[in-house]
Coordinates of C-alpha atoms in Angstrom, one line a residue:
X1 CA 68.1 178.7 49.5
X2 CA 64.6 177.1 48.0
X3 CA 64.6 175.1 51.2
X4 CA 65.1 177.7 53.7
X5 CA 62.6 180.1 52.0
X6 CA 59.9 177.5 51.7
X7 CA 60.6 176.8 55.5
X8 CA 60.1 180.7 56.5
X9 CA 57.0 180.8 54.3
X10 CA 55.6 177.8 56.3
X11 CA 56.5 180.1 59.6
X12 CA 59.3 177.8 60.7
X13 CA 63.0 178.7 60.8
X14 CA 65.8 176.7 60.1
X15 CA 66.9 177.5 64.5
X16 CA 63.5 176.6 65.5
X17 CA 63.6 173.4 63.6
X18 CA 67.3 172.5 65.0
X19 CA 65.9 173.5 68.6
X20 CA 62.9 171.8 68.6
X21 CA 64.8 168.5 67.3
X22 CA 67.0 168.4 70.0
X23 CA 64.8 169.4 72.7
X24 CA 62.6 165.7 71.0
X25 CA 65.5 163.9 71.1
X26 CA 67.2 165.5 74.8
X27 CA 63.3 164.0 75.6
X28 CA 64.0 160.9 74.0
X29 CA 67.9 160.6 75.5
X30 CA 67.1 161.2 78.8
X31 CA 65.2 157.9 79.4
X32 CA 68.4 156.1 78.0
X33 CA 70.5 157.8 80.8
X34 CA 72.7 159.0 78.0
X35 CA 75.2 162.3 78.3
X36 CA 74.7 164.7 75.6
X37 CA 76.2 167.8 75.4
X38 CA 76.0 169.6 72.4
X39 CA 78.8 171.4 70.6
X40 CA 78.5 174.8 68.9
X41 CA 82.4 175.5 67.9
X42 CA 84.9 173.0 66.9
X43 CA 88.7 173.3 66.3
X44 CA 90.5 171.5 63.8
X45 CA 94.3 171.3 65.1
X46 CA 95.2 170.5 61.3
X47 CA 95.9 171.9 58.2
X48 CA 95.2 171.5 54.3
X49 CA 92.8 169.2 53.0
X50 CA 91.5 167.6 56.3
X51 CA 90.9 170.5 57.7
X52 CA 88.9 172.0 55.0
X53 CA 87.0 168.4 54.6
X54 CA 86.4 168.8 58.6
X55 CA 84.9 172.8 58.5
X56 CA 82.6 171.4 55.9
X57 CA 81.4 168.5 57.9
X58 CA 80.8 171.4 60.5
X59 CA 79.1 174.0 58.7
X60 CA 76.8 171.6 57.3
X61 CA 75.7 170.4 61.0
X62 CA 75.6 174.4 62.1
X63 CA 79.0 174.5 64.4
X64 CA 81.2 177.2 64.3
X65 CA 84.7 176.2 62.9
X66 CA 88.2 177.4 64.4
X67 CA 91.7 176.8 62.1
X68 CA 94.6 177.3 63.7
X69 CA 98.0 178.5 61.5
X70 CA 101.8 178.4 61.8
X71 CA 103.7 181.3 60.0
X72 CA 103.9 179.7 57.3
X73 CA 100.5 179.2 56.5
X74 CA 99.2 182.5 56.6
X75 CA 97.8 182.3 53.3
X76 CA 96.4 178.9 53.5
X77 CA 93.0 178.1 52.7
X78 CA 92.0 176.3 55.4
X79 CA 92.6 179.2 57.9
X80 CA 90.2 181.2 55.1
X81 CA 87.5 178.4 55.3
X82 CA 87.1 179.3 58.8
X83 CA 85.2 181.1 61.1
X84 CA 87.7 181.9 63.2
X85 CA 91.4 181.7 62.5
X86 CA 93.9 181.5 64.8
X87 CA 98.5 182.1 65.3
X88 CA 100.1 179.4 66.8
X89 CA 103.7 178.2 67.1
X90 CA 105.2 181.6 66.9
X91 CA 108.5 181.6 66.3
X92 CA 108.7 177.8 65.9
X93 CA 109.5 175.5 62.6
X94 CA 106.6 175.2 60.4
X95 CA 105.9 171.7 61.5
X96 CA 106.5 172.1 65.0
X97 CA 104.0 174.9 65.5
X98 CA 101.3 172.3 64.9
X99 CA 102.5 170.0 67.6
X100 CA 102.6 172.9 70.2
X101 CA 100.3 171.3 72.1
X102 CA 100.3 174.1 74.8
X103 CA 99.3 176.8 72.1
X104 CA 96.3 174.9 70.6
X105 CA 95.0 174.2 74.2
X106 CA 95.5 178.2 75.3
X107 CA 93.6 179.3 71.6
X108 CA 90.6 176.8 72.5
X109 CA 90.2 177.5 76.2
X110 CA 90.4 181.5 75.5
X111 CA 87.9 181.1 72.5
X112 CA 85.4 178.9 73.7
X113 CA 86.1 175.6 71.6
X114 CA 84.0 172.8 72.5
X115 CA 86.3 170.5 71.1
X116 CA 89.0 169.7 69.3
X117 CA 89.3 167.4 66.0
X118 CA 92.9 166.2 65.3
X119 CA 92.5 165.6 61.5
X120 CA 95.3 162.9 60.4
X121 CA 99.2 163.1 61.0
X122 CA 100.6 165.4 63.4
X123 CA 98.8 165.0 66.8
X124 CA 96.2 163.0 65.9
X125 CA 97.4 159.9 67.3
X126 CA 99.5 161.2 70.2
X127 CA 97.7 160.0 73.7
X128 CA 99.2 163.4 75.5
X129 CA 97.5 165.9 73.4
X130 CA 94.1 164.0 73.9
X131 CA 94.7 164.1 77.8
X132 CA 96.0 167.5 77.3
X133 CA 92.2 168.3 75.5
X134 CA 90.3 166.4 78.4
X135 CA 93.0 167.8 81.2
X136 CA 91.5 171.5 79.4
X137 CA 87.8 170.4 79.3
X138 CA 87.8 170.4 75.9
X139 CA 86.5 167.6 73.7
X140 CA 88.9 165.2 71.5
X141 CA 87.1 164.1 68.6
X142 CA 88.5 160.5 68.8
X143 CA 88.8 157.8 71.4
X144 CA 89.7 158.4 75.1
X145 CA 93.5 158.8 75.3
X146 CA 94.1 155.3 77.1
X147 CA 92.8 154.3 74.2
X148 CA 94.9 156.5 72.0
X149 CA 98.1 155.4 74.4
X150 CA 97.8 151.9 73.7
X151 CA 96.6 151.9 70.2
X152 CA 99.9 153.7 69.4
X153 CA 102.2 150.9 71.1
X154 CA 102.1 148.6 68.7
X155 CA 103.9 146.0 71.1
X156 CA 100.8 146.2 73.2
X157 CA 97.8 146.8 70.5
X158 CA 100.0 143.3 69.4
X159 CA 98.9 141.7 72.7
X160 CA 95.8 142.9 72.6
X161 CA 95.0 141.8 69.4
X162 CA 96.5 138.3 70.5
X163 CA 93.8 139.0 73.7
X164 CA 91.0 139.1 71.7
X165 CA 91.5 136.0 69.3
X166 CA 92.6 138.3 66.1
X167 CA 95.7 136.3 64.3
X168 CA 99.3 137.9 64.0
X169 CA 102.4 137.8 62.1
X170 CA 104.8 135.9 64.6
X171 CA 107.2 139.0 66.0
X172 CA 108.6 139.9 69.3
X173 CA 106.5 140.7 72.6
X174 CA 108.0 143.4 73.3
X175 CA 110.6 146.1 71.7
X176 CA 113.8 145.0 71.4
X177 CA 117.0 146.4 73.3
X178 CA 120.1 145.0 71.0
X179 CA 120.8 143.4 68.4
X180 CA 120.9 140.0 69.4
X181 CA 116.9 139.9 70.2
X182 CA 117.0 140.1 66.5
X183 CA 119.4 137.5 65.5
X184 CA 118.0 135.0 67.8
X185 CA 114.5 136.1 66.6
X186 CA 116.5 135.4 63.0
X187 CA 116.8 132.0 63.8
X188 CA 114.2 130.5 65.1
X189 CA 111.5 132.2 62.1
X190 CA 114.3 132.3 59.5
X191 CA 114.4 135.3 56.7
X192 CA 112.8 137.6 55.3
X193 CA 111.9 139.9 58.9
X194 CA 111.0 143.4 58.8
X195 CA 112.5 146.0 61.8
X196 CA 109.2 148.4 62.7
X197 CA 108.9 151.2 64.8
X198 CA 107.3 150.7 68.2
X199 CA 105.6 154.1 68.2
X200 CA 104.8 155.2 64.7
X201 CA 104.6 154.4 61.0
X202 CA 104.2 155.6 57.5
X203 CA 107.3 154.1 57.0
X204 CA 110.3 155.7 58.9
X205 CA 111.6 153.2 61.2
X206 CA 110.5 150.1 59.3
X207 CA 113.4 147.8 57.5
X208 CA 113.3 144.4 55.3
X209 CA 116.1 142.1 55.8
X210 CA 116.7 139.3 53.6
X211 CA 119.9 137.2 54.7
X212 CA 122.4 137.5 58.4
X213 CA 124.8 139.8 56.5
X214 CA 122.4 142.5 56.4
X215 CA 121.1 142.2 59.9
X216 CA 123.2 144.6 61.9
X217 CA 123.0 147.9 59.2
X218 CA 119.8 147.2 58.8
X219 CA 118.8 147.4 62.8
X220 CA 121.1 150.5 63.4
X221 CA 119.5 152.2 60.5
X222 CA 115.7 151.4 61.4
X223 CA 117.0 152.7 64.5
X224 CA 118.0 155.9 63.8
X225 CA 115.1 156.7 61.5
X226 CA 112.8 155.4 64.4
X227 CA 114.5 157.8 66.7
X228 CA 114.5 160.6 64.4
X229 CA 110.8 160.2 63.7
X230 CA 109.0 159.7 66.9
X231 CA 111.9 160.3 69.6
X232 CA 111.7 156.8 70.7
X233 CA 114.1 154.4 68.6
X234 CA 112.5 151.5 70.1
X235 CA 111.6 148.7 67.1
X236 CA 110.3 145.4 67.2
X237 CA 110.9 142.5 64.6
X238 CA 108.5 140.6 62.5
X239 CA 108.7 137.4 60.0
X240 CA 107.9 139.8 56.8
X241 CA 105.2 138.7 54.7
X242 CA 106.1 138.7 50.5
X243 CA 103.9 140.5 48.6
X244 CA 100.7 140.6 51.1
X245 CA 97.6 142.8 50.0
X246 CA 97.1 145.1 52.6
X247 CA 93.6 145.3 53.9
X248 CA 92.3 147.9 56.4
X249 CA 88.5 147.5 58.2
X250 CA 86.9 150.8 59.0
X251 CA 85.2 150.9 62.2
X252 CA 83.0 153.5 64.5
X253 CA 82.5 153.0 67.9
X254 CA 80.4 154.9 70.3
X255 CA 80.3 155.9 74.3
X256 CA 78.2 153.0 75.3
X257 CA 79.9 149.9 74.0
X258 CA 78.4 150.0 70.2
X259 CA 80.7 149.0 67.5
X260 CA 80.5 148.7 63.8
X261 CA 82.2 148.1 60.8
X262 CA 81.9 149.9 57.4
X263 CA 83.6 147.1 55.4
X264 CA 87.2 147.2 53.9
X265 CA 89.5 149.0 51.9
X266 CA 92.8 147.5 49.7
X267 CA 95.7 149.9 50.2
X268 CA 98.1 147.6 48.8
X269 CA 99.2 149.7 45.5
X270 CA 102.1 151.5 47.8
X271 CA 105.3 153.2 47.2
X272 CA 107.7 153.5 50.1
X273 CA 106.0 152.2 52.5
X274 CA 103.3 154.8 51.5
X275 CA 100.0 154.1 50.0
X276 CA 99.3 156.0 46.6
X277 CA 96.4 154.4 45.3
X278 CA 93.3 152.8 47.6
X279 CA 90.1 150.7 46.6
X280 CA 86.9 150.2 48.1
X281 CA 85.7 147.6 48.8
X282 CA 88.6 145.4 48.2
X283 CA 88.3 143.3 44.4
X284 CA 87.9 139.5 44.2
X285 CA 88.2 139.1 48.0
X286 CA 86.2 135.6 49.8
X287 CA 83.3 136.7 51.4
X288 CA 83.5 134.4 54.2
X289 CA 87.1 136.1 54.7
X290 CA 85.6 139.6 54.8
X291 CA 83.3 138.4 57.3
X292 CA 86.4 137.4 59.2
X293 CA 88.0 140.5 59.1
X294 CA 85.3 142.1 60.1
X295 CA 84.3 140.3 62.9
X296 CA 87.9 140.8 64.1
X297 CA 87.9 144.2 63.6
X298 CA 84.8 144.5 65.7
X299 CA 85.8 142.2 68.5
X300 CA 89.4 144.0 68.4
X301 CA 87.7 147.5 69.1
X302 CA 85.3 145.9 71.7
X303 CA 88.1 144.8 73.7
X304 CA 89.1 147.8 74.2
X305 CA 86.2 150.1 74.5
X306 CA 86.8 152.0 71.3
X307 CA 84.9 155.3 70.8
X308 CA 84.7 157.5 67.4
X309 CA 86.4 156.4 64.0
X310 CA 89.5 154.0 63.6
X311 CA 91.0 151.6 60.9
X312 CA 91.9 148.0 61.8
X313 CA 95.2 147.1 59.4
X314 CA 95.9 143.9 57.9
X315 CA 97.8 141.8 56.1
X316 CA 96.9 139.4 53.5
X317 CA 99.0 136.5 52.5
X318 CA 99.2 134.7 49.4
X319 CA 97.3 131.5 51.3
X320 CA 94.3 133.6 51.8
X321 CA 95.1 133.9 56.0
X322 CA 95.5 137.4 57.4
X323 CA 96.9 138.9 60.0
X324 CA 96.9 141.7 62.0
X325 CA 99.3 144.9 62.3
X326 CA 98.0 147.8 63.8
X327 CA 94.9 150.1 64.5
X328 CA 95.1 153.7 63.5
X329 CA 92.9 155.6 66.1
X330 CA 92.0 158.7 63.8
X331 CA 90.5 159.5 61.0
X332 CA 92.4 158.1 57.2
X333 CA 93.6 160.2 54.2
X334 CA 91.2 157.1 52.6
X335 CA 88.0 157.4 54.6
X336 CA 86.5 158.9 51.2
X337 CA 86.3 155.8 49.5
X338 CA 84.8 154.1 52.8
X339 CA 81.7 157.1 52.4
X340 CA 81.0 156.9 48.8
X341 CA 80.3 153.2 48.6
X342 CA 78.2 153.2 52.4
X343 CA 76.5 156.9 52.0
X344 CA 78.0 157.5 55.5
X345 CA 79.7 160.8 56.4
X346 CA 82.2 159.6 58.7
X347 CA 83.1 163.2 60.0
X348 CA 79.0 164.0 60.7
X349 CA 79.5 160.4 63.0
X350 CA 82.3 161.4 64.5
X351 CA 81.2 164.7 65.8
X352 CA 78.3 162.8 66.5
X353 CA 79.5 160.6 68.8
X354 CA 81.4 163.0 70.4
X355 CA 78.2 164.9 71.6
X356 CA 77.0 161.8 73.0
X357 CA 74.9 160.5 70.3
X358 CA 74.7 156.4 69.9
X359 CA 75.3 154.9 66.7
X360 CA 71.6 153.6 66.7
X361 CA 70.8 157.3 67.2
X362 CA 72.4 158.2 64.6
X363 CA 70.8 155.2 62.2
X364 CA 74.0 153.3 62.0
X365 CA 73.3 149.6 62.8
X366 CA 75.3 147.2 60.9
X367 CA 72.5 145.8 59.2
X368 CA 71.9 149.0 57.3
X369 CA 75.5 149.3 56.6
X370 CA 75.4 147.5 52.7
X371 CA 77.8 148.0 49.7
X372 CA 77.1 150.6 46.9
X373 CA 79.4 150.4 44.3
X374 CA 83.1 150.2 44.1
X375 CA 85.1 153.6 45.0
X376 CA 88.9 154.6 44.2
X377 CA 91.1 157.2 45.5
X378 CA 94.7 158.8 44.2
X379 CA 96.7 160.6 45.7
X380 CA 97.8 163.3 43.7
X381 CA 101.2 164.4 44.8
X382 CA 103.4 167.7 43.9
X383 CA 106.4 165.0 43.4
X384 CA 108.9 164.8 40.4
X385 CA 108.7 161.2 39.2
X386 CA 111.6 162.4 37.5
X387 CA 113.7 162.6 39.9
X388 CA 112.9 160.0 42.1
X389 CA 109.8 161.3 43.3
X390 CA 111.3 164.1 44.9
X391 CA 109.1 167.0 46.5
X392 CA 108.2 169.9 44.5
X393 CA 107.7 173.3 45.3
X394 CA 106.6 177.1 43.8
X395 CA 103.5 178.2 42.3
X396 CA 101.0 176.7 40.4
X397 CA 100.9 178.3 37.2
X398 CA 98.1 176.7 35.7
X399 CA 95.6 174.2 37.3
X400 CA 92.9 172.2 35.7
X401 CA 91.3 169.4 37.5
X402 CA 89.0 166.2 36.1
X403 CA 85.7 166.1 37.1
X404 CA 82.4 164.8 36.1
X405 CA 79.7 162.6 37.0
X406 CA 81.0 159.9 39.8
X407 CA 84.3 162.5 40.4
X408 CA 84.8 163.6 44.1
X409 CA 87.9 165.6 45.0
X410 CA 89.3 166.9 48.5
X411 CA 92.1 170.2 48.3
X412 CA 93.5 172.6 49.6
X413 CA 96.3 173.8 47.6
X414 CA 94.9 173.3 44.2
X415 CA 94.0 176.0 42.2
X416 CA 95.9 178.5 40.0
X417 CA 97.9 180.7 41.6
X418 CA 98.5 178.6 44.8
X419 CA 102.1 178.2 46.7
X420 CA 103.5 174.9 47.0
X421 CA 105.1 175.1 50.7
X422 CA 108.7 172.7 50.9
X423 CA 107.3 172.4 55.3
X424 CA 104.5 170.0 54.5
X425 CA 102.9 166.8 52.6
X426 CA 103.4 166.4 49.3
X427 CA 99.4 165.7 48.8
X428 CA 98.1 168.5 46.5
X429 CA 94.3 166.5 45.7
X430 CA 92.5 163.4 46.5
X431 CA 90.8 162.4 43.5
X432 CA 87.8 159.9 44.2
X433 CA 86.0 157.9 41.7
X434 CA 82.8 155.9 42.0
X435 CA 81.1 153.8 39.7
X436 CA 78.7 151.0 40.2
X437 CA 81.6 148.6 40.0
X438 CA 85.1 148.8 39.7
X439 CA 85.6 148.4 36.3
X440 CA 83.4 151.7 36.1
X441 CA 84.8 153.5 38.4
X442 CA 88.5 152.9 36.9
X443 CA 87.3 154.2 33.8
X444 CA 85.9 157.3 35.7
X445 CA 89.5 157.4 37.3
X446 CA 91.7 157.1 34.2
X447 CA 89.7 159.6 32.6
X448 CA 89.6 162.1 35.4
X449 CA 93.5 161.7 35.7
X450 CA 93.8 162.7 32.2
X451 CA 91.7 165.4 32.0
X452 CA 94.5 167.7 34.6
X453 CA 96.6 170.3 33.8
X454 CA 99.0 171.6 35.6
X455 CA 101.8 173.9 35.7
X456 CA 104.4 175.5 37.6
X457 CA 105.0 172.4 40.2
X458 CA 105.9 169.0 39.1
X459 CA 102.7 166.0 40.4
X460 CA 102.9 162.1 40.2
X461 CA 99.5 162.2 37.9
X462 CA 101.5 159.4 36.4
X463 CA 101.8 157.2 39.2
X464 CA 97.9 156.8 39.9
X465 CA 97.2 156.5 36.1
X466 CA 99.1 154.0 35.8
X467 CA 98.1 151.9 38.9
X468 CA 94.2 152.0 39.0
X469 CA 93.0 148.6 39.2
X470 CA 90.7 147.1 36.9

């Protein structure tokens, strides 16, 4: 308010300023032969947390922000953070009115949306619905969907990983069609392998087998979970590495060929596949290996002309060598951590880049991408550890939340009074700490964690608590 008064009392408004600084830079642009096209109204086709985290992103860079809603979500708060709030799915299951692709096009193209930001989960990493936004004219926050396409096969992000000199876990070439791929893959690597789903993750699809006897279960069961999933039941077999750290590289890419990496994070405190607590950057890990998995990271998403945010995956071994598994061509539940240790609002690049700005534009070289501080994230679930870690649902009675100096947290669902919906994720809050090291920003953590209260719904507060690392 200080600022924008001081600005009228100088005789300059906050619209003149934002027109005269791109009318500068359109001058500036237009000598590089780059495309920019503004945006004024964005869509998030998402829900909870990451949409809210996305409308904020917007607001603060003067779009206009679109939510749609299923008929469950009426009462959401992400449809309330928005400008503009849109029905969709009528009529269809709670999760499948968010993958009606044709509804989310029809809402954008009858309401003006410039373009479309797929969050995480749901369609964010589905190559159709980014062809469907560019099919519309309608912008997909994210790479180009050739791009998404072969990101999502991990056979061929596999190959092309193998193309551009990155090390992988020995596995198939290709999915397998019966069960004797696997046994002869069996015995010529020898146990432990792991059954993975061609086209998806978090998970489902993905089996451990140990000795012969459990080979054949094990396949028709990664199978059917694969199938269930993602419609496709195609798998493809890998030696399986014993107790890796799982490292992931966070990189940016922009329309003309620029790439850049914003260090790691260690998402190896999992459960079920599932990653509960994640660490930025990742503790005790050789520099000259960071610098490896970086540069590989980089080169990867050069190979393929990778535009907007993604996340190279790895796997660490006890030997110190790593090895690659996939790329996730979206935003991460995690990014936070990546932001509070660079000072880089990933969301602001992203909707950046999707105007057309370049990443030297925008101020991100890699030389001016350092390491502030260590950053941790927990996933605070409405889960009964109880019982297994089964989902909860109802109303939250009572809700209390740490906070303090060096505590970040991204909701949607968390406050008093709120309904637990049985359709969705199980995330109720991210809660981000960030210290100058990681010692401090444990503490922060631990003491965040115990500060909560809640009521009414059951939360895994002591899963996180329990796993910080020090």
């Amino acid at each position: 308010m200080l600022l924008t008064q001081g600005l009228r009392q100088a005789g300059v408004g906050l619209l003149t300023l934002r027109r005269i600084y791109c009318l500068s830079r359109a001058a500036h642009t237009s000598a590089q032969k780059v495309e920019y096209k503004p945006i004024k109204k964005v869509m998030v086709a998402n829900r909870g947390e990451i949409a809210i985290r996305v409308f904020r992103a917007c607001t603060e860079l003067g779009f206009r922000t679109v939510a749609v809603y299923s008929e469950q979500d009426t009462g959401q708060m992400h449809r309330q953070k928005a400008d503009e709030a849109y029905l969709i799915g009528r009529g269809l299951p709670p999760v499948a009115a968010y993958l009606h692709i044709p509804d989310i096009i029809k809402v954008a193209k009858e309401n003006n949306v410039d373009a479309i930001h797929p969050g995480y989960g749901f369609l964010s990493e589905r190559s159709d619905f980014a062809q469907a936004c560019a099919d519309a004219g309608v912008r997909f926050v994210g790479p180009s969907p050739e791009v998404v396409r072969k990101m999502g096969d991990k056979v061929e992000a596999r190959a092309i990983a193998i193309s551009a000199g990155v090390p992988v876990v020995p596995g198939t070439d290709a999915p397998i069609s019966a069960l004797q791929e696997a046994q002869e893959f069996a015995n010529t690597y020898g146990f432990p392998i792991i059954f993975k789903a061609a086209y998806g993750g978090g998970g489902r699809g993905m089996r451990v087998v140990r000795e012969y006897e459990e080979l054949e279960e094990n396949y028709q069961r990664a199978y059917s979970e694969a199938l269930a999933a993602f419609g496709n039941g195609a798998l493809f077999v890998e030696k399986f590495i014993e107790k890796p750290r799982h490292i992931e590289v966070q990189i940016l890419g922009d329309k003309y060929g620029n790439v850049i990496h914003l260090y790691e994070r260690d998402c190896s405190i999992q459960r079920r596949h599932q990653k509960v607590v994640e660490v930025a950057p990742a503790a005790q890990l050789d520099p000259h290996l960071r610098d490896r998995l970086t540069a590989d990271s980089v080169n990867l998403a050069k190979q393929v002309g990778y535009e907007n945010a993604g996340t190279v995956e790895f796997l660490l071994d006890k030997h110190g060598k790593h090895y690659f598994i996939e790329v996730n061509s979206r935003l991460q539940v995690e990014h936070t951590v990546t932001e509070e240790i660079t000072d880089v609002d990933l969301v602001h690049a992203q909707l950046r880049v999707c105007e057309g700005w370049s990443l030297p534009e925008l101020g991100l070289k890699q030389d001016k991408i350092q390491i502030n501080g260590s950053a941790i994230q927990c996933r605070v679930t409405t889960e009964d550890p109880a019982r297994g870690f089964q989902p909860d649902t109802g109303r939250l009675e009572v809700f209390r939340s740490g906070e303090g100096m060096g505590i970040r947290l991204d909701s949607a669902s968390a406050f008093q009074g709120a309904v637990i919906s049985p359709h969705y994720d199980s995330l109720l809050v991210k809660v981000i700490a960030s210290g100058k090291d990681l010692p401090t920003a444990a503490t922060k953590m631990n003491r965040a964690l115990a500060e909560f209260r809640v009521r009414g719904v059951k939360v895994g507060l002591s899963v996180c608590s329990h796993h910080p690392p020090h």
